[in-house]
Coordinates of C-alpha atoms and ligand atoms in Angstrom, one line a residue:
M841 CA 3.2 0.5 38.4
N842 CA 5.9 2.2 36.3
F843 CA 5.1 3.8 32.9
E844 CA 8.6 5.0 32.3
L845 CA 10.5 3.7 29.3
T846 CA 14.0 2.3 29.8
T847 CA 17.0 4.1 28.2
V848 CA 17.1 1.5 25.5
Q849 CA 13.4 1.8 24.7
H850 CA 13.8 5.6 24.6
H851 CA 16.7 5.2 22.2
W852 CA 14.7 3.0 19.8
R853 CA 11.6 5.3 19.8
D854 CA 13.6 8.4 19.3
L855 CA 15.8 6.9 16.6
A856 CA 12.7 5.5 14.8
H857 CA 10.9 8.9 15.1
D858 CA 13.8 10.9 13.7
F859 CA 14.6 8.5 10.9
A860 CA 10.9 8.0 9.9
Q861 CA 10.1 11.7 9.9
Q862 CA 13.3 12.6 7.9
A863 CA 13.7 9.6 5.5
I864 CA 10.3 8.0 5.2
R865 CA 7.5 10.5 5.7
P866 CA 8.5 12.9 2.8
R867 CA 8.4 10.0 0.4
A868 CA 5.2 8.2 1.7
A869 CA 2.8 9.8 -0.8
Q870 CA 5.0 8.9 -3.8
L871 CA 5.5 5.3 -2.6
D872 CA 1.8 4.9 -2.2
R873 CA 1.1 6.4 -5.7
D874 CA 3.7 4.2 -7.4
S875 CA 3.1 1.0 -5.3
M876 CA 6.9 0.9 -4.7
V877 CA 8.8 -1.1 -2.1
P878 CA 11.5 1.3 -1.1
Y879 CA 14.6 -0.9 -1.0
D880 CA 16.9 2.0 -0.1
I881 CA 14.8 2.8 3.0
L882 CA 14.8 -0.9 4.0
A883 CA 18.6 -1.0 3.6
Q884 CA 18.9 2.0 5.9
M885 CA 16.5 0.5 8.4
A886 CA 18.6 -2.7 8.4
E887 CA 21.7 -0.7 8.9
L888 CA 20.1 1.1 11.9
G889 CA 19.0 -2.3 13.4
F890 CA 15.3 -1.9 13.0
M891 CA 14.8 -5.0 10.8
G892 CA 16.1 -7.4 13.4
M893 CA 15.0 -5.6 16.6
T894 CA 13.7 -8.6 18.6
L895 CA 15.7 -11.3 16.9
P896 CA 18.6 -13.0 18.6
E897 CA 22.0 -11.2 18.6
A898 CA 23.8 -14.6 18.0
Y899 CA 22.3 -14.5 14.4
G900 CA 22.7 -10.9 13.7
G901 CA 19.6 -9.4 15.3
R902 CA 19.5 -6.8 18.0
G903 CA 18.0 -8.9 20.8
G904 CA 15.7 -6.1 21.9
D905 CA 12.4 -6.3 23.8
F906 CA 8.9 -6.2 22.4
V907 CA 8.0 -2.9 24.0
G908 CA 10.9 -1.2 22.2
Y909 CA 9.9 -2.9 19.0
C910 CA 6.3 -1.7 19.3
L911 CA 7.5 1.9 20.0
A912 CA 9.6 1.8 16.8
L913 CA 6.9 0.3 14.7
E914 CA 4.5 3.0 15.9
E915 CA 6.9 5.7 14.7
I916 CA 7.6 4.1 11.4
S917 CA 3.9 3.5 10.8
R918 CA 3.2 7.2 11.6
A919 CA 5.4 8.0 8.6
D920 CA 4.4 5.2 6.3
T921 CA 2.4 2.2 7.5
G922 CA 3.4 0.2 4.3
V923 CA 7.0 0.4 5.4
A924 CA 6.0 -0.6 8.9
I925 CA 4.2 -3.7 7.7
T926 CA 7.2 -4.8 5.7
M927 CA 9.2 -4.6 9.0
E928 CA 6.5 -6.2 11.1
A929 CA 5.8 -9.1 8.7
H930 CA 9.6 -9.8 8.3
I931 CA 10.2 -9.8 12.1
S932 CA 7.0 -11.1 13.7
L933 CA 5.7 -13.5 11.0
G934 CA 8.8 -14.4 9.0
C935 CA 11.8 -14.5 11.3
A936 CA 10.4 -15.0 14.8
P937 CA 9.2 -18.6 14.0
L938 CA 12.6 -19.4 12.7
A939 CA 14.2 -18.0 15.9
V940 CA 11.7 -19.9 18.2
Y941 CA 11.3 -23.2 16.5
G942 CA 14.3 -23.5 14.2
S943 CA 17.2 -26.0 14.8
A944 CA 20.7 -24.6 15.2
E945 CA 21.4 -25.5 11.6
Q946 CA 18.2 -23.9 10.3
K947 CA 18.9 -20.7 12.2
E948 CA 22.4 -20.5 10.8
R949 CA 21.3 -21.1 7.3
F950 CA 17.9 -19.2 7.1
L951 CA 17.7 -16.8 10.0
A952 CA 21.3 -15.5 10.0
P953 CA 21.0 -13.8 6.5
C954 CA 17.6 -12.3 7.5
A955 CA 18.0 -11.3 11.2
S956 CA 20.0 -8.2 10.2
G957 CA 17.3 -7.3 7.6
K958 CA 19.6 -7.5 4.6
R959 CA 17.2 -10.2 3.4
L960 CA 13.5 -10.7 4.2
W961 CA 11.6 -13.8 5.2
A962 CA 7.8 -14.4 4.7
F963 CA 5.1 -16.5 6.4
G964 CA 2.7 -18.3 4.1
L965 CA -0.5 -19.4 5.8
T966 CA -3.5 -17.9 4.0
E967 CA -5.1 -19.7 1.0
E968 CA -8.1 -19.3 -1.3
Q969 CA -10.2 -21.7 1.0
A970 CA -8.2 -21.0 4.2
G971 CA -8.5 -17.4 5.5
T972 CA -9.9 -17.0 9.0
D973 CA -10.3 -20.8 9.0
A974 CA -6.6 -21.5 8.7
G975 CA -7.2 -25.1 9.6
G976 CA -8.7 -25.5 6.2
T977 CA -5.2 -25.4 4.6
Q978 CA -5.3 -27.4 1.3
T979 CA -1.6 -27.1 0.4
T980 CA 0.0 -30.5 0.9
A981 CA 3.5 -31.7 1.7
E982 CA 4.2 -35.3 1.1
L983 CA 7.3 -37.1 2.4
R984 CA 8.8 -38.8 -0.6
G985 CA 12.1 -40.5 0.4
E986 CA 14.1 -37.8 2.1
Q987 CA 12.2 -34.8 0.7
W988 CA 9.0 -33.0 1.4
V989 CA 7.1 -32.4 -1.9
I990 CA 4.8 -29.4 -1.7
N991 CA 1.8 -28.8 -3.9
G992 CA -0.7 -26.0 -3.6
A993 CA -1.0 -22.2 -3.4
K994 CA -0.9 -19.4 -0.9
K995 CA -2.5 -15.9 -1.1
W996 CA -1.6 -12.4 -0.1
I997 CA 1.8 -13.3 1.4
T998 CA 3.6 -10.2 2.7
N999 CA 7.2 -9.9 1.6
G1000 CA 6.6 -13.0 -0.6
G1001 CA 8.3 -11.7 -3.7
T1002 CA 10.5 -8.7 -3.0
E1003 CA 14.0 -8.5 -4.6
I1004 CA 15.5 -9.3 -1.2
T1005 CA 13.2 -12.1 0.0
A1006 CA 15.2 -15.2 0.9
G1007 CA 12.3 -17.6 1.5
V1008 CA 9.0 -18.4 3.1
T1009 CA 7.7 -20.7 5.8
V1010 CA 4.7 -22.5 4.4
M1011 CA 1.9 -24.1 6.4
C1012 CA 1.2 -27.5 4.8
R1013 CA -1.1 -30.4 5.4
T1014 CA 1.1 -33.4 6.1
G1015 CA -1.7 -35.8 6.9
T1016 CA -5.0 -36.4 8.7
R1017 CA -5.3 -36.9 12.4
P1018 CA -7.4 -39.8 13.8
N1019 CA -10.2 -37.3 14.6
G1020 CA -10.3 -36.4 10.9
K1021 CA -8.7 -32.9 11.4
P1022 CA -5.7 -32.0 9.2
E1023 CA -2.2 -32.4 10.5
L1024 CA -0.5 -29.1 9.8
T1025 CA 3.2 -28.7 9.6
A1026 CA 5.4 -25.6 8.9
I1027 CA 8.1 -26.2 6.1
I1028 CA 10.9 -23.9 5.1
V1029 CA 11.1 -23.1 1.4
P1030 CA 14.1 -21.0 0.1
Q1031 CA 13.2 -18.6 -2.7
D1032 CA 15.2 -20.3 -5.4
T1033 CA 13.6 -23.8 -4.9
A1034 CA 12.5 -25.5 -8.1
G1035 CA 8.7 -25.7 -8.4
Y1036 CA 8.2 -22.6 -6.2
T1037 CA 7.0 -19.5 -8.1
R1038 CA 5.4 -16.2 -7.2
G1039 CA 2.6 -14.4 -9.0
P1040 CA 2.4 -10.6 -9.7
A1041 CA 2.0 -8.2 -6.8
Y1042 CA -1.6 -7.3 -5.9
D1043 CA -3.1 -3.9 -6.6
K1044 CA -4.2 -2.8 -3.1
L1045 CA -6.2 -0.1 -1.3
G1046 CA -3.4 0.4 1.3
W1047 CA 0.0 -0.9 2.4
R1048 CA 1.0 0.0 -1.2
S1049 CA 4.7 0.4 -0.4
S1050 CA 4.8 -3.3 0.7
D1051 CA 4.8 -6.5 -1.3
Q1052 CA 2.0 -9.1 -1.3
R1053 CA 1.8 -11.9 -3.8
P1054 CA 0.3 -15.3 -4.4
L1055 CA 2.7 -18.2 -4.1
H1056 CA 2.5 -21.4 -6.1
F1057 CA 4.0 -24.8 -5.3
A1058 CA 4.1 -27.4 -8.0
D1059 CA 6.0 -30.6 -7.0
C1060 CA 8.3 -28.3 -5.0
A1061 CA 10.8 -30.5 -3.2
V1062 CA 12.8 -29.5 -0.1
P1063 CA 15.0 -31.7 2.1
Q1064 CA 13.3 -33.4 5.0
Q1065 CA 15.4 -31.2 7.4
H1066 CA 13.4 -28.1 6.2
L1067 CA 10.6 -29.1 8.6
L1068 CA 10.3 -26.2 11.1
G1069 CA 9.6 -27.3 14.7
E1070 CA 7.7 -30.5 15.1
R1071 CA 5.6 -32.4 12.5
G1072 CA 1.9 -31.7 13.2
R1073 CA 2.6 -28.7 15.5
G1074 CA 2.2 -26.1 12.8
F1075 CA -1.2 -24.9 14.0
A1076 CA 0.0 -24.4 17.5
Q1077 CA 3.2 -22.6 16.3
F1078 CA 1.1 -20.3 14.1
L1079 CA -1.3 -19.4 16.9
S1080 CA 1.6 -18.4 19.1
T1081 CA 3.2 -16.4 16.2
L1082 CA 0.0 -14.5 15.6
D1083 CA -0.4 -13.5 19.3
A1084 CA 2.8 -11.5 19.0
G1085 CA 1.9 -10.3 15.5
R1086 CA -1.4 -8.9 16.8
V1087 CA 0.3 -6.7 19.3
A1088 CA 2.6 -5.5 16.6
V1089 CA -0.3 -4.7 14.2
G1090 CA -1.8 -2.8 17.1
A1091 CA 1.3 -0.7 17.2
L1092 CA 1.0 -0.1 13.4
A1093 CA -2.6 1.1 14.0
V1094 CA -1.6 3.4 16.8
G1095 CA 1.1 5.0 14.6
L1096 CA -1.4 5.6 11.8
A1097 CA -3.9 7.0 14.2
Q1098 CA -1.2 9.4 15.5
A1099 CA -0.5 10.5 11.9
C1100 CA -4.2 11.3 11.6
L1101 CA -4.1 13.4 14.7
D1102 CA -1.0 15.1 13.5
E1103 CA -2.7 16.2 10.3
A1104 CA -6.0 17.1 12.1
L1105 CA -4.1 19.4 14.5
A1106 CA -2.2 21.1 11.8
R1107 CA -5.4 21.8 9.8
A1108 CA -7.4 22.9 12.9
K1109 CA -4.7 25.5 13.6
T1110 CA -4.4 26.9 10.0
R1111 CA -7.8 26.6 8.3
Q1112 CA -9.8 29.8 8.8
Q1113 CA -13.6 30.0 8.6
F1114 CA -15.9 32.7 10.0
G1115 CA -12.8 34.8 10.6
K1116 CA -11.1 32.3 13.0
S1117 CA -9.2 29.0 12.9
I1118 CA -11.6 26.1 12.9
G1119 CA -9.7 24.8 16.0
E1120 CA -11.5 27.5 17.9
F1121 CA -14.8 25.8 17.4
Q1122 CA -15.8 23.5 20.2
A1123 CA -17.1 20.9 17.6
I1124 CA -13.5 20.5 16.3
Q1125 CA -11.9 20.6 19.7
F1126 CA -14.1 17.7 20.8
K1127 CA -13.1 15.6 17.8
L1128 CA -9.4 16.3 18.6
A1129 CA -9.9 15.4 22.2
D1130 CA -11.7 12.1 21.3
M1131 CA -8.9 11.2 18.9
A1132 CA -6.2 11.9 21.4
M1133 CA -8.0 10.0 24.2
E1134 CA -8.5 6.9 22.0
I1135 CA -4.9 7.0 20.8
E1136 CA -3.6 7.2 24.3
L1137 CA -5.8 4.2 25.4
A1138 CA -4.8 2.2 22.3
R1139 CA -1.1 2.9 22.9
L1140 CA -1.4 1.8 26.5
M1141 CA -3.1 -1.4 25.5
V1142 CA -0.5 -2.2 22.9
L1143 CA 2.4 -1.4 25.3
K1144 CA 0.8 -3.4 28.1
A1145 CA 0.4 -6.5 25.9
A1146 CA 4.0 -6.0 24.7
W1147 CA 5.2 -5.7 28.3
M1148 CA 3.3 -8.9 29.3
R1149 CA 5.0 -10.7 26.5
D1150 CA 8.4 -9.4 27.6
T1151 CA 7.7 -10.4 31.2
G1152 CA 6.7 -13.9 30.2
L1153 CA 3.0 -13.6 31.2
P1154 CA 0.2 -15.1 29.2
Y1155 CA -1.0 -12.3 26.9
S1156 CA -3.2 -13.8 24.2
K1157 CA -6.4 -12.0 25.4
E1158 CA -4.5 -8.7 25.8
A1159 CA -3.0 -9.1 22.3
S1160 CA -6.4 -9.5 20.7
M1161 CA -7.9 -6.7 22.8
A1162 CA -5.0 -4.3 21.8
K1163 CA -5.4 -5.2 18.1
V1164 CA -9.1 -4.8 18.0
F1165 CA -9.2 -1.6 19.9
A1166 CA -6.2 0.0 18.2
S1167 CA -7.4 -0.8 14.7
E1168 CA -10.9 0.4 15.3
A1169 CA -9.7 3.6 17.1
A1170 CA -7.4 4.2 14.1
K1171 CA -10.3 3.9 11.7
R1172 CA -12.3 6.4 13.8
A1173 CA -9.2 8.7 13.9
A1174 CA -8.9 8.6 10.1
D1175 CA -12.5 9.4 9.7
Q1176 CA -12.4 12.4 12.0
A1177 CA -9.1 13.6 10.5
M1178 CA -10.8 13.7 7.1
Q1179 CA -13.9 15.4 8.5
I1180 CA -11.6 18.1 10.0
W1181 CA -9.9 18.5 6.6
G1182 CA -13.3 18.8 4.9
G1183 CA -13.3 18.7 1.1
E1184 CA -9.6 19.1 1.0
G1185 CA -9.2 15.8 2.8
F1186 CA -11.3 14.1 0.1
M1187 CA -8.7 15.0 -2.5
N1188 CA -6.4 12.1 -3.4
E1189 CA -3.3 14.1 -2.9
S1190 CA -4.1 14.8 0.8
A1191 CA -2.4 12.7 3.5
V1192 CA -5.6 12.1 5.3
A1193 CA -7.2 10.5 2.1
R1194 CA -4.2 8.1 2.0
Y1195 CA -4.6 7.4 5.7
W1196 CA -8.3 6.8 5.3
R1197 CA -7.6 4.2 2.6
Q1198 CA -4.8 2.5 4.5
V1199 CA -6.4 2.2 7.9
K1200 CA -8.9 -0.6 7.0
I1201 CA -6.4 -3.4 6.7
N1202 CA -5.6 -3.3 10.4
E1203 CA -9.1 -4.8 11.1
I1204 CA -8.4 -7.7 8.7
G1205 CA -4.7 -8.8 8.6
E1206 CA -3.4 -11.2 11.3
G1207 CA -6.9 -12.1 12.4
T1208 CA -10.1 -10.1 11.7
S1209 CA -11.8 -8.1 14.5
E1210 CA -14.5 -10.7 14.5
I1211 CA -12.2 -13.6 15.2
N1212 CA -10.3 -11.6 17.8
R1213 CA -13.5 -10.7 19.6
Q1214 CA -14.3 -14.4 19.6
I1215 CA -10.9 -15.2 21.2
I1216 CA -11.5 -12.5 23.8
G1217 CA -15.0 -13.8 24.6
R1218 CA -13.9 -17.4 24.8
M1219 CA -11.1 -16.5 27.2
L1220 CA -13.4 -14.4 29.4
L1221 CA -15.8 -17.3 29.7
A1222 CA -13.0 -19.7 30.4
E1223 CA -11.7 -17.4 33.2
G1224 CA -15.1 -16.8 34.6
Ligands
FAD2183 C1 -2.6 -6.9 2.5 C2 -2.7 -8.3 3.2 C3 -1.5 -8.9 3.7 C4 -1.6 -10.2 4.2 N1 -0.4 -10.8 4.6 C5 -0.5 -12.1 4.9 C6 0.8 -12.9 5.2 O1 1.9 -12.3 5.2 N2 0.7 -14.2 5.5 C7 -0.5 -14.9 5.5 O2 -0.6 -16.1 5.7 N3 -1.7 -14.2 5.3 C8 -1.7 -12.8 5.0 N4 -2.9 -12.2 4.8 C9 -4.1 -12.8 5.0 C10 -4.9 -12.3 6.2 O3 -4.4 -12.8 7.4 C11 -6.4 -12.8 6.0 O4 -6.9 -11.9 5.0 C12 -7.2 -12.8 7.2 O5 -6.8 -13.7 8.1 C13 -8.7 -13.0 7.0 O6 -9.0 -14.0 6.1 P1 -9.9 -13.7 4.8 O7 -9.5 -12.4 4.2 O8 -9.9 -14.9 3.9 O9 -11.4 -13.5 5.3 P2 -12.5 -14.6 5.5 O10 -12.0 -15.7 6.4 O11 -13.1 -14.9 4.2 O12 -13.5 -13.8 6.4 C14 -14.5 -12.9 5.8 C15 -15.4 -12.3 6.9 O13 -16.0 -13.4 7.6 C16 -15.7 -13.3 9.0 N5 -15.6 -14.6 9.6 C17 -14.9 -15.7 9.1 N6 -15.0 -16.7 10.0 C18 -15.7 -16.3 11.0 C19 -16.2 -16.9 12.3 N7 -15.9 -18.1 12.6 N8 -16.9 -16.1 13.1 C20 -17.2 -14.8 12.8 N9 -16.8 -14.2 11.7 C21 -16.1 -14.9 10.8 C22 -14.4 -12.5 9.1 O14 -14.1 -11.9 10.3 C23 -14.6 -11.5 7.9 O15 -15.3 -10.4 8.4 C24 -2.8 -10.9 4.3 C25 -4.0 -10.3 3.8 C26 -3.9 -9.0 3.2 C27 -5.2 -8.4 2.7

C-alpha cells in the first residue's frame, strides 16, 4: 500500500492551498454575508485549471485524476465551502455527464465552452415531489416532430442561474415503462432556450457564495439531438454521476472540518483562562485530538474512494461511506470548534459560527445520510 501522492497530485493540492488561503479565505465572511457568487475568483480558478480538473483535455479540461480533484476541493472548501460547491457541481454534476454520455457534437458544442470553467453547466434532477425519490420526476419531455418539448419545474439547482451558466441537463419523464415505472431521460437545455426561465436565488443557511435556483420549463423546445446518452437511461446515468459526486462532497466536508480544526487550534493557543491557555486543559486537548483523528479518517476514506474510481474499481459503497462519515465528522468538528471558541464562537462574525451553519448541507445534498446508509446496507447484504 502506498499513501504517497504523485507529483501532479502534490501540485494541485499545493496550488489549491496557496490560492484558496490567499485569494478566497480573506473574502469568505463577506461573500457569506452578501450571498455573492465571486465571479472574479471563479475566473481565476478557471485560469489556474481548477474548473476543469477532471474533464477531457480535448475539450479544454485538464484531464486530471479524481484524487487530485478531491485534494483541490478539500483545500478550496477549507477556505470557502460555497466556492467549492460551485466547482464541484460544475465538474461532477454539470460537465461530467456531458463528457461521459455526450456525442462528439454535443461535447464540441456544450462541453467545450465549459470544460475550461469560463462558463458553468448545471444538473437539474430535484423537484418539488422528487427529492430522495428521484424516480418520482414529474417534469415531462414529449417528442413532437423533431423536438423535445419540456414542461415542469426543478428545484435548488446549483449553478442554475449564474451570469456565466451556459445551460443545464434536465432529467425528464419521456414515457412509462411496461412495469408502470417512469422512463427517465436526460436532455440538454441551453440557457437561452425559449420557454426556459429561472426563479430568484434562494436565501440559504450555508453555501451562500454559490447559486441555487428553481428552474421552470413551459413548452420549452430543444432539438431531438439534445438527448444526452440513451433514451430511458437517465436514471442509470444519474446514479453513476452521483457516485462520483458523493466522493467529491466528502472532500468538501473534509475541507470544512479542517477549517474548524484550524480555528479551534488557533483559539486553544491564544485564549487565556485561569492564567493559562485553554489548550493546556486536557478537556480541550481531547476535543482537538478527536477532531484530528476523525478528519484523518474521513480524508483517507475520501481519497480511497477517489483512488478506487481512478483505478476503475467499483466504488459505490465506498463513495457512500466516505460521504456519510466525512459529512458527519465535519458536523462534529464544527460543533467542537464552536465549543472551544465559547461565547465568542456564537457571535455571527466568528468563522466558526459560519462553519457551524454551513456544515449541515453535506448531510443532505447529493443523497442524504439516510439514503446513503441504505445503499451501504444493501450492498453489504448483497456481498454477504
Ligand atoms: C443547497 C442545495 C443545493 C442542491 N443542488 C442540487 C443540484 O444541483 N441538482 C439537483 O438535482 N438537486 C440539488 N439539490 C437537491 C438535493 O439533492 C436534495 O435536497 C436531496 O437529494 C434530498 O431531497 P429532499 O431535500 O427533497 O429531501 P426528502 O427526499 O424530502 O427527504 C426528507 C427526509 O426523509 C428522508 N428519506 C426520504 N426517503 C427516505 C427513504 N426511502 N428511507 C429513509 N429516509 C428517507 C431523507 O433522508 C430526509 O432525511 C440541492 C439541494 C440543496 C439544499
